[in-house]
Amino acid sequence: GDDEDLDLKVKWKGAPEFSSKDGAFKFKVRGRIMVDYTNADQDFAITGEPDVDATELRRGRLGVEGVVYHDVKYKFEYDFAGDGEVTDAYLQYKGLPVDITLGQFKTPNSLEEQTSSRFITFMERAAITDAFDLERQLGAGLSYKKEQWTAAAGIFGRNIADEANEEGTTFAARVTAAPILTDRRVVHLGASYRSRDNGDYEDLGLYRYRQRAADFHLTDRFVNTGQIGESDDLWGLESAVVLGSFSLQGEYMQLTSEVPADIDFSTHSPTYDGWYLSASYFLTGEMRNYDEGEFDRVHVNHPVNEGGWGAWQIAGRYDTIDLSEGGCEECGEQNTWLIGVNWHLNDYTRLMLNVNQSEIDGGINDGADITGVGLRAQVDW
Amino acid sequence: GDDEDLDLKVKWKGAPEFSSKDGAFKFKVRGRIMVDYTNADQDFAITGEPDVDATELRRGRLGVEGVVYHDVKYKFEYDFAGDGEVTDAYLQYKGLPVDITLGQFKTPNSLEEQTSSRFITFMERAAITDAFDLERQLGAGLSYKKEQWTAAAGIFGRNIADEANEEGTTFAARVTAAPILTDRRVVHLGASYRSRDNGDYEDLGLYRYRQRAADFHLTDRFVNTGQIGESDDLWGLESAVVLGSFSLQGEYMQLTSEVPADIDFSTHSPTYDGWYLSASYFLTGEMRNYDEGEFDRVHVNHPVNEGGWGAWQIAGRYDTIDLSEGGCEECGEQNTWLIGVNWHLNDYTRLMLNVNQSEIDGGINDGADITGVGLRAQVDW
Amino acid sequence: GDDEDLDLKVKWKGAPEFSSKDGAFKFKVRGRIMVDYTNADQDFAITGEPDVDATELRRGRLGVEGVVYHDVKYKFEYDFAGDGEVTDAYLQYKGLPVDITLGQFKTPNSLEEQTSSRFITFMERAAITDAFDLERQLGAGLSYKKEQWTAAAGIFGRNIADEANEEGTTFAARVTAAPILTDRRVVHLGASYRSRDNGDYEDLGLYRYRQRAADFHLTDRFVNTGQIGESDDLWGLESAVVLGSFSLQGEYMQLTSEVPADIDFSTHSPTYDGWYLSASYFLTGEMRNYDEGEFDRVHVNHPVNEGGWGAWQIAGRYDTIDLSEGGCEECGEQNTWLIGVNWHLNDYTRLMLNVNQSEIDGGINDGADITGVGLRAQVDW
């Protein structure tokens, strides 16, 4: 038949990934929906903030990725949630041992940050990733990835949403190793660094360090340095262990900010830090899937459709962020416990339940106790 | 040939719907363009509003829908018209007799509202659907659909665009029956209910009931209660008849709102209502296509390409909305006549002409007579 | 095999273009990423504007195009860069000798404007296209295209982003001829006209004519009439020559604006004009690809992957815009030199380098000298 002339291959990855027979071209539409319900008590007596009882489109993304002429990969995705933002928007040359990336992508920092929001264990990432502004920025990067180790570095301007005449410059780098990497066992170690200067900060404001209560997305922020930093340096250590269905993951990060002389702050080089340790276990035998320095999609043994019950994962995390230095109104520390249950109906669908509690130590919100429950329904393609 | 390994099926539904051979995965890109021109006389002498002579992208939507692992359907769509908004954003479990939907979708109310904007008979839906805020909200729903009857219910927070700490809760349900349902004859009957409370309305404002003049989208609103409701209850009855190329459709809805004591209103439980009756006829022999409690795509007998003239439909509607109670400035009634001609070039393309006239009865715009003409070009895929 | 039933054809055009076997339906996802870095000295001593040292997503577009039922083509695309905007959003009937287009599309003016941003020679189009507001508007158009000549005309309201009760009306038309058109030689001649009136300009403001310094996108505007025009007339002449790898292109445009009596302007029918002349040469043997009155994709002889060095193009442009009449503060002339190098890695990917310099003559910025460097990475699909 004349189908023999059809220059097409397909792999089903949620949505179909199409490619030409010679592999010169690839194309896939991609996206994700995450819808949340959050109910939280924000300790009104201390914080003055009312309870949260609300739904949210946490992420609603649509995008594409592809390859043109063998070696040039591209990815473009937009998140329609909230005010909307461009997420990945880059092209990448893959014809050399070292990949060259141009455009907007994540600065190479933190295992938790590098792992897609589709594959993180809790509804929100650990406090250090938000408090220290880990995000996508527009720049140029080099990366080298082998099964057992990776190295990446980049030089960046700002995130696409931040416009300024003089943007300042960010430099970031990360190395990881997996000295143990077998079918069911992984030991991951990594370290990363980031240095930012704020350029013409009259346009964009000084850097600000802060975090939402109880690691929810709809709660308010009770530790918050305000806008203080004209430049900062960040370094972090990360580790993860996978032992079959059991997994441990932890990170430590420390940031030193340079505060201009005209800001009323008790120190002009405050140092902030934070860390988390999380553990998780699949009751149904699956494992967290490690891939070149980050965690990837979980493969469900018995999807709900095939007479199975899907994958059930239980998890806990202790998460702390210390923004105390400087003696400002909301300079303080937040310590958070999280308990999570994830039900993966299949490889592309999961329901999540998080029960979280934060305590604030220091600042005007000292002693506040924020407790809440979050629910998420997630699908990606 | 090695095409025998291509795990792909395709159905052309405007754009191609791809699926894997075992049906476990499906994927389709979807969207619509509706571009309008409106020319209306807004009776400046009474209303103080100038004439309308303007073009508009009424809807410009792009999205995807698909299935992952047999039973989980998803749909995500964005409307780029106006300020932009997420429309459908949900996942749906279809592996049980009752479908479970999580995310943003239409509350189950009104035949006119449930029917896609691609398939309604006039350029804009009847006044009750706008005046009483029928819309998509974020929540969880159950639905059961058979050829001859449907039942659906859901519990909801707000629309994704409305953000508040406390959103309040909406409950809605609808049942429909089609006691007669043959190839060319349909009798549809339905009833629905919706109860909303406004939560922390200081964030989002009280509910407001209002409608644009002459059922156009670019005219101003001359009946408008202002923001008054902290909760409301709505019920509606609906019916439609298809007799070959001829069709009748009508609905009645009544809403009672609870108005806080500090609002200056002559009654604190005002009741508003409205109804419409429309008739349409295909000169070219087609019929309105009924499908499980809503109207679906018209199949054109002789598309313009194949030597035919496409499908020609003529239609009329009388539409009334009574927002008189409360004695506020713009509390009044609007009665509207609409005449429409629709030219379906093919199943996916139509041109629409509407000639509409409204009279305002009551309030400061009493006696105003708004008349206009609207044109639309529409394509969907 | 049962693939013989697969109703699918595919052409790889970056992303796959799918069609049904009978050609009745087509569908393709399309998009582009352009990420820029700009470094410019804005002559602070004269202009008071600081240097530019910034990255930008210049264009981040995603959209679709397709055909339903043989004759109805549609195209919908959104640009997520900046504040975001709908670009093309139209349907087009192609079943007659003359194509009929309804929706938003470019008014038919200027070779430089008609040529896609993916295929222009420099990072930004010539000054006349911005200063005289050549853009997409919502309307109805007729076009007739043959290999050697084209004619197009349309009547328009405003761009989708501009909302007003009374939009005013734009009429535009363009004719082009290619008296010489062989494999490696092209002579293109064209002329176009546009007439706009501003409708109810209290909503949208009067027309304003202005241009950014040094033809960069991130610099400021130092020639700027301010909002002055209630209507205007524009005509332009255009020409291009392709002699193998060498190409010349030039245009002249003149605009006369009607300024209301209450605006303090030294003439109430000022005339503005501008022109550019550009030359380019492919060191690697490729040529600019002419197609029905505009320039199209360059086909790279030896893409980087296949042991080749891609295509290398060098180019220069002189570009002038004279907005002097009227004697306003920033009424002046801007003369710009541009030098460019483009490296096409393959048909869908290019890197661009522009070195530009402007001089301002007249107005409060008289004598200012703006110089800068721009870099772009571009991919499209």
mmCIF file of C-alpha atoms in Angstrom, chain B residues 3-4 6 8-10 12 14-16 18 21 29 33 35 50-57 60 62 80 218 303-306 345-346 348-349 351 377-379 381, chain C residues 1-3 6-8 18-20 25-27 63-64 68-72 74-76 78 80 86 89-91 93 102-103 138 157-158 160 163-167:
data_model
loop_
_atom_site.group_PDB
_atom_site.id
_atom_site.type_symbol
_atom_site.label_atom_id
_atom_site.label_comp_id
_atom_site.label_asym_id
_atom_site.label_seq_id
_atom_site.Cartn_x
_atom_site.Cartn_y
_atom_site.Cartn_z
ATOM 1 C CA ASP B 3 4.612 0.641 8.810
ATOM 2 C CA GLU B 4 2.860 -2.371 10.190
ATOM 3 C CA LEU B 6 3.092 2.057 13.456
ATOM 4 C CA LEU B 8 -1.434 4.754 15.279
ATOM 5 C CA LYS B 9 -5.019 5.273 14.294
ATOM 6 C CA VAL B 10 -6.476 8.547 13.071
ATOM 7 C CA TRP B 12 -10.373 13.414 11.157
ATOM 8 C CA GLY B 14 -11.477 18.965 11.855
ATOM 9 C CA ALA B 15 -8.005 18.309 13.254
ATOM 10 C CA PRO B 16 -6.828 14.689 13.469
ATOM 11 C CA PHE B 18 -4.777 10.225 17.058
ATOM 12 C CA LYS B 21 -4.130 0.797 18.252
ATOM 13 C CA VAL B 29 -5.514 19.372 19.350
ATOM 14 C CA ILE B 33 -11.877 31.132 15.881
ATOM 15 C CA VAL B 35 -14.446 36.900 14.573
ATOM 16 C CA PRO B 50 -22.474 55.798 22.010
ATOM 17 C CA ASP B 51 -23.089 53.620 18.975
ATOM 18 C CA VAL B 52 -21.055 50.472 18.482
ATOM 19 C CA ASP B 53 -19.145 50.025 15.225
ATOM 20 C CA ALA B 54 -16.427 47.516 16.010
ATOM 21 C CA THR B 55 -14.716 44.241 15.241
ATOM 22 C CA GLU B 56 -13.786 41.646 17.831
ATOM 23 C CA LEU B 57 -12.104 38.297 18.273
ATOM 24 C CA GLY B 60 -9.852 32.392 19.929
ATOM 25 C CA LEU B 62 -6.522 26.560 21.497
ATOM 26 C CA PHE B 80 -7.044 34.113 23.995
ATOM 27 C CA LEU B 218 -20.027 44.588 22.452
ATOM 28 C CA PRO B 303 -20.653 21.282 1.689
ATOM 29 C CA VAL B 304 -19.781 24.272 -0.429
ATOM 30 C CA ASN B 305 -16.862 22.479 -2.014
ATOM 31 C CA GLU B 306 -18.816 19.612 -3.479
ATOM 32 C CA LEU B 345 -20.111 26.150 4.532
ATOM 33 C CA ASN B 346 -19.209 22.735 5.918
ATOM 34 C CA TYR B 348 -16.585 23.109 10.707
ATOM 35 C CA THR B 349 -17.238 26.540 9.209
ATOM 36 C CA LEU B 351 -21.040 32.539 8.839
ATOM 37 C CA ALA B 377 -17.147 34.089 10.798
ATOM 38 C CA GLN B 378 -16.452 30.853 12.671
ATOM 39 C CA VAL B 379 -14.182 27.883 12.161
ATOM 40 C CA TRP B 381 -10.990 22.137 14.557
ATOM 41 C CA GLY C 1 -1.739 -4.885 7.294
ATOM 42 C CA ASP C 2 -4.459 -2.675 8.692
ATOM 43 C CA ASP C 3 -2.263 0.341 8.244
ATOM 44 C CA LEU C 6 -4.722 4.792 8.002
ATOM 45 C CA ASP C 7 -6.145 7.962 6.462
ATOM 46 C CA LEU C 8 -2.964 9.949 6.889
ATOM 47 C CA PHE C 18 -0.731 15.976 8.607
ATOM 48 C CA SER C 19 -3.373 15.587 5.945
ATOM 49 C CA SER C 20 -6.099 13.139 5.043
ATOM 50 C CA PHE C 25 -8.215 18.014 5.823
ATOM 51 C CA LYS C 26 -4.833 19.347 6.841
ATOM 52 C CA PHE C 27 -3.386 20.213 10.214
ATOM 53 C CA GLY C 63 -0.311 28.179 16.967
ATOM 54 C CA VAL C 64 -1.987 25.958 14.427
ATOM 55 C CA VAL C 68 -11.249 21.821 6.710
ATOM 56 C CA TYR C 69 -13.171 20.441 3.751
ATOM 57 C CA HIS C 70 -10.750 21.232 0.934
ATOM 58 C CA ASP C 71 -11.387 24.956 0.672
ATOM 59 C CA VAL C 72 -11.427 26.533 4.118
ATOM 60 C CA TYR C 74 -7.527 28.621 9.018
ATOM 61 C CA LYS C 75 -4.611 29.939 11.011
ATOM 62 C CA PHE C 76 -4.404 30.892 14.664
ATOM 63 C CA TYR C 78 -0.401 33.627 19.747
ATOM 64 C CA PHE C 80 3.602 34.865 24.395
ATOM 65 C CA VAL C 86 -2.909 37.307 19.090
ATOM 66 C CA ALA C 89 -6.385 34.614 13.574
ATOM 67 C CA TYR C 90 -8.314 34.084 10.391
ATOM 68 C CA LEU C 91 -10.202 31.742 8.117
ATOM 69 C CA TYR C 93 -11.891 30.577 1.585
ATOM 70 C CA LEU C 102 -11.853 36.949 7.361
ATOM 71 C CA GLY C 103 -10.246 37.696 10.713
ATOM 72 C CA LEU C 138 -9.235 42.523 12.041
ATOM 73 C CA GLY C 157 -11.137 47.568 11.951
ATOM 74 C CA ARG C 158 -8.442 47.669 14.649
ATOM 75 C CA ILE C 160 -7.593 42.651 18.334
ATOM 76 C CA GLU C 163 -10.898 47.818 21.927
ATOM 77 C CA ALA C 164 -13.169 50.751 21.247
ATOM 78 C CA ASN C 165 -16.869 51.374 20.661
ATOM 79 C CA GLU C 166 -16.096 53.007 17.336
ATOM 80 C CA GLU C 167 -12.960 51.635 15.800
#
